[in-house]
Coordinates of C-alpha atoms and ligand atoms in Angstrom, one line a residue:
M10 CA 67.9 135.0 194.2
E11 CA 64.9 135.5 196.6
K12 CA 65.8 135.7 200.3
I13 CA 63.8 133.1 202.1
P14 CA 65.0 130.7 204.9
L15 CA 66.5 127.6 203.3
T16 CA 68.1 124.4 204.5
L17 CA 71.6 123.7 203.3
S18 CA 70.3 121.1 200.9
E19 CA 67.8 123.6 199.5
K20 CA 70.6 126.2 199.1
I21 CA 72.8 123.7 197.2
F22 CA 69.9 122.7 194.8
S23 CA 69.1 126.4 194.3
K24 CA 72.6 127.0 193.2
A25 CA 72.7 123.9 191.1
S26 CA 69.5 124.7 189.3
G27 CA 69.8 128.4 189.0
K28 CA 66.6 129.3 190.9
T29 CA 65.4 129.3 194.5
V30 CA 63.9 125.9 195.2
K31 CA 62.4 124.2 198.3
A32 CA 62.0 120.6 199.4
G33 CA 59.5 118.8 197.2
D34 CA 60.4 120.7 194.0
F35 CA 61.7 118.8 191.0
V36 CA 64.8 120.3 189.5
T37 CA 67.3 119.7 186.7
A38 CA 70.6 120.3 188.5
N39 CA 74.1 120.9 187.2
I40 CA 76.6 118.5 188.7
D41 CA 79.8 119.9 190.1
C42 CA 81.7 116.6 190.3
A43 CA 81.0 112.9 189.3
M44 CA 82.8 110.0 190.7
T45 CA 82.8 106.4 189.5
H46 CA 84.8 103.3 190.3
D47 CA 86.0 99.9 189.1
I48 CA 82.8 98.0 189.9
T49 CA 80.0 100.4 188.8
G50 CA 82.1 102.3 186.2
P51 CA 82.0 99.8 183.4
L52 CA 78.2 99.9 183.1
A53 CA 78.2 103.7 183.3
V54 CA 80.7 103.8 180.4
K55 CA 78.6 101.3 178.4
G56 CA 75.5 103.5 179.0
F57 CA 77.4 106.6 178.0
Y58 CA 78.4 105.1 174.6
E59 CA 74.8 104.0 174.1
I60 CA 73.6 107.6 174.6
M61 CA 76.4 108.8 172.2
D62 CA 75.5 106.2 169.6
G63 CA 75.3 107.8 166.2
K64 CA 77.0 111.1 167.3
D65 CA 80.3 112.1 165.7
Q66 CA 81.7 113.5 169.0
K67 CA 81.5 110.9 171.8
R68 CA 82.9 113.2 174.5
V69 CA 81.9 113.5 178.2
W70 CA 80.4 116.8 179.3
D71 CA 83.5 118.0 181.2
P72 CA 86.5 115.6 181.8
K73 CA 87.7 117.9 184.6
K74 CA 84.6 117.3 186.7
I75 CA 84.8 113.5 186.6
V76 CA 87.0 111.3 188.8
I77 CA 87.7 107.6 188.3
L78 CA 89.1 105.3 191.1
F79 CA 89.7 101.7 191.5
D80 CA 89.1 100.4 195.0
H81 CA 86.7 97.5 195.3
Q82 CA 88.7 94.9 193.5
V83 CA 92.4 96.0 193.7
P84 CA 94.8 94.6 193.0
A85 CA 92.6 92.8 190.5
D86 CA 91.2 89.7 192.3
S87 CA 89.8 88.0 189.2
L88 CA 90.1 88.1 185.4
N89 CA 86.8 90.0 185.3
A90 CA 88.2 92.7 187.6
A91 CA 91.3 93.0 185.5
Q92 CA 89.2 93.5 182.3
N93 CA 87.1 96.1 184.1
H94 CA 90.3 98.0 185.0
I95 CA 91.4 97.9 181.4
L96 CA 88.1 99.2 180.2
M97 CA 88.1 102.1 182.7
R98 CA 91.7 103.0 182.1
K99 CA 91.0 103.2 178.3
F100 CA 87.9 105.3 178.9
A101 CA 89.8 107.7 181.2
S102 CA 92.7 108.1 178.8
E103 CA 90.5 108.6 175.7
Q104 CA 88.4 111.2 177.5
G105 CA 91.1 112.9 179.5
I106 CA 89.6 112.0 182.8
L107 CA 91.6 111.9 186.0
N108 CA 92.0 108.2 186.9
Y109 CA 93.6 107.5 190.3
D110 CA 94.1 103.9 189.1
V111 CA 95.0 101.0 191.2
F112 CA 96.4 101.8 194.6
E113 CA 95.2 105.3 195.8
G114 CA 92.6 104.0 198.1
V115 CA 88.8 103.9 198.8
C116 CA 86.9 106.4 196.7
H117 CA 85.2 108.1 199.7
Q118 CA 88.6 108.7 201.4
V119 CA 90.5 109.8 198.3
M120 CA 87.8 112.2 197.0
P121 CA 88.1 114.7 199.9
E122 CA 91.7 113.9 200.5
K123 CA 92.7 115.0 197.0
G124 CA 90.5 118.1 197.1
H125 CA 87.6 117.1 195.0
V126 CA 85.0 118.0 197.6
R127 CA 83.9 121.5 198.5
P128 CA 81.1 123.0 200.6
G129 CA 78.0 123.9 198.5
D130 CA 78.9 121.4 195.7
L131 CA 76.5 118.9 194.2
I132 CA 78.4 115.7 193.8
V133 CA 77.2 112.3 192.5
G134 CA 79.0 109.0 192.6
T135 CA 78.1 105.4 191.5
D136 CA 78.4 104.2 195.1
S137 CA 75.8 104.4 197.9
H138 CA 78.3 105.8 200.4
T139 CA 78.9 108.9 198.3
C140 CA 76.8 110.6 201.0
A141 CA 80.2 110.7 203.0
Y142 CA 81.1 114.1 201.5
G143 CA 78.2 115.7 203.3
A144 CA 80.8 115.9 206.1
F145 CA 82.2 118.9 204.2
G146 CA 78.8 120.6 203.5
A147 CA 78.5 119.2 200.0
F148 CA 75.3 117.6 198.8
S149 CA 76.6 114.3 197.6
T150 CA 74.7 111.2 196.8
G151 CA 74.9 107.8 195.3
L152 CA 73.3 106.8 192.0
G153 CA 73.1 103.9 189.6
S154 CA 75.3 103.4 186.7
T155 CA 72.6 104.3 184.1
D156 CA 72.0 107.6 185.8
M157 CA 75.7 108.1 185.8
A158 CA 75.8 107.5 182.0
A159 CA 73.4 110.4 181.6
V160 CA 75.6 112.6 183.9
L161 CA 78.8 111.7 181.9
A162 CA 77.0 112.8 178.7
T163 CA 75.2 115.9 180.0
G164 CA 76.5 117.0 183.4
K165 CA 72.9 117.2 184.5
L166 CA 70.5 115.1 186.5
W167 CA 66.9 115.6 187.8
F168 CA 66.2 115.5 191.5
R169 CA 63.3 116.0 193.9
V170 CA 64.8 118.4 196.4
P171 CA 64.7 116.4 199.7
E172 CA 63.3 117.5 203.0
T173 CA 65.9 117.8 205.8
L174 CA 65.8 115.7 209.0
R175 CA 68.0 117.4 211.6
F176 CA 69.8 115.5 214.4
H177 CA 70.8 118.0 217.0
V178 CA 73.4 116.4 219.3
D179 CA 74.6 117.8 222.5
G180 CA 76.9 116.5 225.3
K181 CA 80.5 115.4 225.5
L182 CA 81.2 112.0 224.1
P183 CA 82.2 109.8 227.1
K184 CA 85.7 108.2 227.2
H185 CA 86.0 105.3 224.7
V186 CA 82.9 106.3 222.9
C187 CA 83.4 107.9 219.4
S188 CA 81.4 109.2 216.4
K189 CA 80.9 105.6 215.1
D190 CA 79.0 104.8 218.3
L191 CA 77.0 107.9 217.9
I192 CA 76.0 107.2 214.3
L193 CA 75.1 103.6 215.1
H194 CA 73.0 104.9 218.0
L195 CA 71.1 107.4 215.7
I196 CA 70.6 104.6 213.1
G197 CA 69.3 102.3 215.7
D198 CA 67.0 105.0 216.9
V199 CA 65.3 106.0 213.6
G200 CA 65.8 102.7 211.8
V201 CA 67.0 101.9 208.3
E202 CA 64.2 103.9 206.7
G203 CA 64.1 106.7 209.3
A204 CA 65.6 109.3 206.9
R205 CA 64.3 107.8 203.6
Y206 CA 64.9 110.2 200.7
Q207 CA 65.7 113.0 203.2
A208 CA 68.9 114.9 203.7
A209 CA 70.0 113.9 207.2
E210 CA 71.7 116.8 208.9
F211 CA 74.0 116.2 211.8
A212 CA 74.2 119.3 214.0
G213 CA 74.9 120.5 217.5
P214 CA 77.9 121.0 219.7
T215 CA 78.9 117.3 219.8
V216 CA 79.2 117.2 216.0
H217 CA 81.1 120.5 215.8
N218 CA 83.6 119.4 218.4
M219 CA 84.5 116.5 216.0
Q220 CA 87.5 116.6 213.7
M221 CA 87.0 115.7 210.0
P222 CA 87.7 112.0 210.3
E223 CA 85.0 111.6 212.9
R224 CA 82.5 113.7 210.9
M225 CA 83.3 111.6 207.8
T226 CA 82.3 108.5 209.7
M227 CA 78.9 110.1 210.6
S228 CA 78.0 111.3 207.0
N229 CA 79.2 108.0 205.5
M230 CA 76.5 106.1 207.3
A231 CA 73.6 108.5 206.5
I232 CA 72.6 106.0 203.7
E233 CA 72.1 103.3 206.4
M234 CA 69.1 105.3 207.7
G235 CA 67.9 105.7 204.2
G236 CA 69.3 109.3 203.8
K237 CA 69.9 110.7 200.4
A238 CA 72.7 112.8 202.0
G239 CA 74.3 113.2 205.4
L240 CA 75.1 116.9 205.8
I241 CA 77.2 118.7 208.4
E242 CA 77.5 122.5 208.4
P243 CA 81.1 123.4 207.4
D244 CA 83.0 125.4 210.0
S245 CA 86.6 126.3 210.8
V246 CA 87.5 122.6 211.2
T247 CA 86.3 122.0 207.6
E248 CA 88.0 125.0 206.4
K249 CA 91.4 124.0 207.9
Y250 CA 91.1 120.5 206.3
L251 CA 90.3 121.9 202.9
Q252 CA 92.9 124.6 203.0
E253 CA 95.5 121.9 203.4
R254 CA 94.3 120.3 200.2
I255 CA 92.8 123.0 198.0
A256 CA 95.1 126.0 197.2
G257 CA 93.5 129.3 198.3
F258 CA 90.3 127.7 199.7
K259 CA 88.1 130.0 201.7
L260 CA 84.9 129.0 203.4
D261 CA 81.8 130.8 202.4
P262 CA 79.6 131.1 205.5
Y263 CA 76.5 130.9 203.3
W264 CA 76.7 127.1 203.2
K265 CA 74.6 126.2 206.2
S266 CA 70.9 125.8 207.0
D267 CA 69.2 129.0 208.0
I268 CA 68.0 128.9 211.6
D269 CA 64.4 129.4 210.6
A270 CA 64.5 126.9 207.6
D271 CA 61.8 124.2 207.3
F272 CA 63.0 120.9 208.7
S273 CA 60.8 117.8 208.4
D274 CA 61.8 117.1 212.0
V275 CA 64.5 118.1 214.5
R276 CA 65.5 115.3 216.9
D277 CA 67.4 116.3 220.0
Y278 CA 70.0 114.0 221.7
D279 CA 72.1 114.3 224.7
I280 CA 74.8 111.7 224.5
S281 CA 76.7 112.4 227.7
N282 CA 76.0 108.8 228.9
L283 CA 76.2 107.0 225.5
E284 CA 77.7 103.5 225.7
P285 CA 79.8 102.0 222.9
Q286 CA 77.3 100.6 220.4
V287 CA 77.3 97.5 218.2
A288 CA 75.1 96.7 215.2
C289 CA 74.2 93.0 215.3
P290 CA 73.4 90.7 212.4
H291 CA 71.9 91.1 209.9
N292 CA 70.8 94.8 209.8
V293 CA 72.6 98.1 210.5
D294 CA 69.7 99.3 212.7
N295 CA 69.9 96.2 215.0
V296 CA 71.9 98.3 217.4
K297 CA 72.7 97.3 221.0
P298 CA 74.9 98.7 223.7
V299 CA 78.2 96.7 223.7
T300 CA 77.4 95.4 227.2
E301 CA 74.5 93.4 225.8
V302 CA 76.6 91.5 223.3
A303 CA 79.9 91.3 225.2
G304 CA 81.3 87.8 225.3
T305 CA 80.3 86.9 221.7
K306 CA 83.2 84.9 220.2
V307 CA 84.7 86.4 217.0
D308 CA 86.8 84.7 214.3
Q309 CA 87.8 87.7 212.3
I310 CA 88.2 91.4 213.0
F311 CA 88.3 93.9 210.1
V312 CA 89.5 97.5 210.8
G313 CA 89.2 99.6 207.6
S314 CA 86.7 100.8 205.0
C315 CA 85.5 104.3 204.0
T316 CA 83.7 104.4 207.4
N317 CA 86.6 103.8 209.8
G318 CA 89.8 103.2 207.8
R319 CA 91.7 106.4 208.6
F320 CA 94.9 106.8 210.6
E321 CA 92.9 108.1 213.6
D322 CA 90.8 104.9 213.5
V323 CA 93.9 102.6 213.5
E324 CA 95.3 104.7 216.3
M325 CA 92.2 104.3 218.4
M326 CA 92.3 100.5 217.8
M327 CA 96.1 100.4 218.7
N328 CA 95.4 102.3 221.9
A329 CA 92.7 99.8 222.8
I330 CA 95.1 96.9 222.2
G331 CA 97.9 98.6 224.2
N332 CA 100.6 96.2 225.1
N333 CA 98.4 93.2 225.0
P334 CA 98.8 90.2 222.7
I335 CA 96.0 89.4 220.2
A336 CA 93.8 86.5 221.1
K337 CA 94.8 83.2 219.4
N338 CA 91.4 82.6 217.9
V339 CA 91.2 85.9 216.1
R340 CA 92.4 87.0 212.6
L341 CA 92.9 90.8 212.7
I342 CA 92.9 92.4 209.3
V343 CA 93.7 96.1 209.1
V344 CA 93.3 98.0 205.8
P345 CA 94.0 101.7 205.8
A346 CA 91.6 103.5 203.5
S347 CA 94.1 105.2 201.3
R348 CA 97.8 105.4 200.5
T349 CA 98.1 108.6 202.5
E350 CA 96.5 107.0 205.5
Y351 CA 98.6 103.9 205.1
M352 CA 101.7 105.9 205.2
K353 CA 100.6 107.6 208.4
V354 CA 100.0 104.2 209.9
L355 CA 103.4 103.1 208.7
R356 CA 105.2 106.1 210.1
A357 CA 103.6 105.7 213.5
G358 CA 105.2 102.2 213.7
Y359 CA 101.8 100.5 213.7
V360 CA 102.4 98.2 210.7
E361 CA 105.5 96.6 212.4
K362 CA 103.7 96.3 215.7
L363 CA 100.6 94.7 214.1
M364 CA 102.8 92.2 212.2
E365 CA 104.6 91.3 215.4
L366 CA 101.2 90.7 217.0
G367 CA 100.3 88.3 214.2
A368 CA 97.8 90.7 212.4
I369 CA 98.1 91.8 208.8
V370 CA 98.0 95.2 207.2
E371 CA 96.8 95.1 203.6
S372 CA 97.2 97.7 200.9
P373 CA 94.5 100.4 200.6
C374 CA 91.2 99.1 199.2
C375 CA 87.6 98.2 200.2
G376 CA 89.0 94.8 201.4
P377 CA 86.6 92.5 203.3
C378 CA 84.0 95.3 203.7
M379 CA 81.7 93.7 201.0
G380 CA 83.4 90.4 200.7
G381 CA 85.6 91.6 197.9
S382 CA 89.2 90.8 197.3
F383 CA 90.1 88.9 200.5
G384 CA 89.1 88.1 204.0
R385 CA 85.7 86.3 203.4
L386 CA 84.0 84.7 206.4
G387 CA 83.1 81.0 206.2
D388 CA 80.0 79.1 207.4
G389 CA 79.2 79.8 211.0
E390 CA 82.0 82.3 211.4
T391 CA 81.6 85.6 213.2
G392 CA 83.2 88.8 212.0
L393 CA 83.5 92.1 213.9
S394 CA 84.0 95.0 211.5
T395 CA 84.4 98.8 211.6
S396 CA 82.7 99.1 208.2
N397 CA 79.1 100.2 207.6
R398 CA 77.0 97.2 206.6
N399 CA 76.4 93.8 208.1
F400 CA 73.8 92.4 205.7
K401 CA 73.5 88.6 205.5
G402 CA 76.4 87.2 203.5
R403 CA 78.0 90.6 202.8
Q404 CA 81.4 89.5 204.1
G405 CA 81.3 85.9 202.8
S406 CA 79.0 83.0 203.7
P407 CA 75.3 83.6 204.1
N408 CA 75.8 81.5 207.2
S409 CA 78.2 83.9 208.7
F410 CA 77.5 86.8 211.2
V411 CA 78.8 90.3 211.1
Y412 CA 78.8 92.8 213.9
L413 CA 79.6 96.5 213.3
C414 CA 81.5 98.5 215.9
S415 CA 84.0 101.4 216.6
P416 CA 87.7 101.0 216.2
E417 CA 88.2 100.9 219.9
T418 CA 85.7 98.1 220.4
A419 CA 87.5 96.3 217.6
G420 CA 90.8 96.7 219.3
A421 CA 89.5 95.6 222.7
S422 CA 87.9 92.6 221.1
A423 CA 91.1 91.6 219.3
V424 CA 92.7 91.2 222.7
T425 CA 90.1 89.0 224.2
G426 CA 88.8 87.2 221.1
E427 CA 85.2 88.1 222.0
I428 CA 83.2 91.3 221.7
T429 CA 84.5 93.4 224.5
D430 CA 83.6 96.7 226.0
P431 CA 86.6 99.0 225.3
R432 CA 86.0 100.7 228.7
E433 CA 87.0 97.4 230.4
I434 CA 90.4 97.0 228.8
Ligands
IPM530 C1 79.9 98.3 194.8 C2 79.0 99.4 195.2 C3 77.9 99.5 194.2 C4 78.5 99.3 196.7 C5 77.7 100.5 197.1 O1 77.1 101.2 196.3 O2 77.7 100.9 198.2 C6 79.6 99.1 197.7 O3 80.5 100.1 197.8 C7 79.0 98.8 199.0 O4 79.5 99.4 200.0 O5 78.0 98.1 199.1
SF4_531 S1 84.8 100.4 201.8 FE1 82.9 99.2 201.8 S2 81.3 100.7 202.0 FE2 83.1 101.8 201.4 S3 82.9 101.9 199.2 FE3 84.2 100.1 199.7 S4 82.7 98.4 199.7 FE4 81.5 100.3 199.9

């Protein structure tokens, strides 16, 4: 291939299409891995069989490159969900596709955890937060079920190679401020359309000082600024995480943006004085420093989701709670994002402690994040959530209010029963 400066995204699309391509080019790309789940999977399967109609062999392009998971409605919360699970199980078993089935956890946690994500890969999933795997230097993006039907049949999809908007972040994150505060700050700054159809790239010393769980939080929310992907250049931290999950994994230093590549924009941030951030109802870019909303009464606090449902997140929340009781007016719901993360939470003694405090710890799933299986908010109620979206009615009644925050802010607020600056506890 020709040697010209390329962004990470351009490099991945060049590999996937077999020729050197630049932002703005239209390509037909080979997909390295396709993920689908219990809610969006059934329509993709229906579409697949429509494409295959009349053909003798109704086989997917490569069963080894497809992963199915159930996470949004598990355990089945309705007859409809149970029927969807049956349909997906049957499809997986007929086609020989890996199906993690009921209790493995939220797709975006399980995919990297089980070694399905590698730097330089082109990954698609029928879920908007598929951009999360950008944390590993993969170009991963969400698509609709009908596009997925085509991928299941052919293993290919067309793309317009996106421009790259680079966020260069420098400075040490202050105490009690974490990657969730940073990504909320960036989204608040550029707005929900700030990175529309672009590959957002999170770069700079602050990002490279983060461990994988923190990076996953950042990339997960790239879609909330309109990003098609949320890339982070893989480094030794990425390599270590992947070596623990993929036998013989070795990082290829090629998978990074060239220094002289064309970026649509490079935005510089120094976050040494960043305050904890909160996204206020009803949009993710309605971001304010916690001090501006402190004192807002909350009815329910949800700590979980693909954004902040890892062990480290629960630990941050527990540290913020410390030895304090939980406020009487608050229902604290904790949902570790996967079985693996749940077991870490269990071994640390947090499940017992939370139960003693009057909170509940639910089995791994999306939980209240999008008003699924349980934990819906009623009329006039206010929820505080470590997830990624606070759209009107998303967690229950259209007359409820959802604020998004970091696990530490969630923990501090659980103690007081109102939105609380974690630096005050
Ligand atoms: C159900 C699914 C289509 C949806 C998504 O694509 O993101 C969900 O995961 C969400 O977070 O809103
Ligand atoms: S946890 Fe929430 S954001 Fe993540 S996949 Fe599930 S519903 Fe979507």
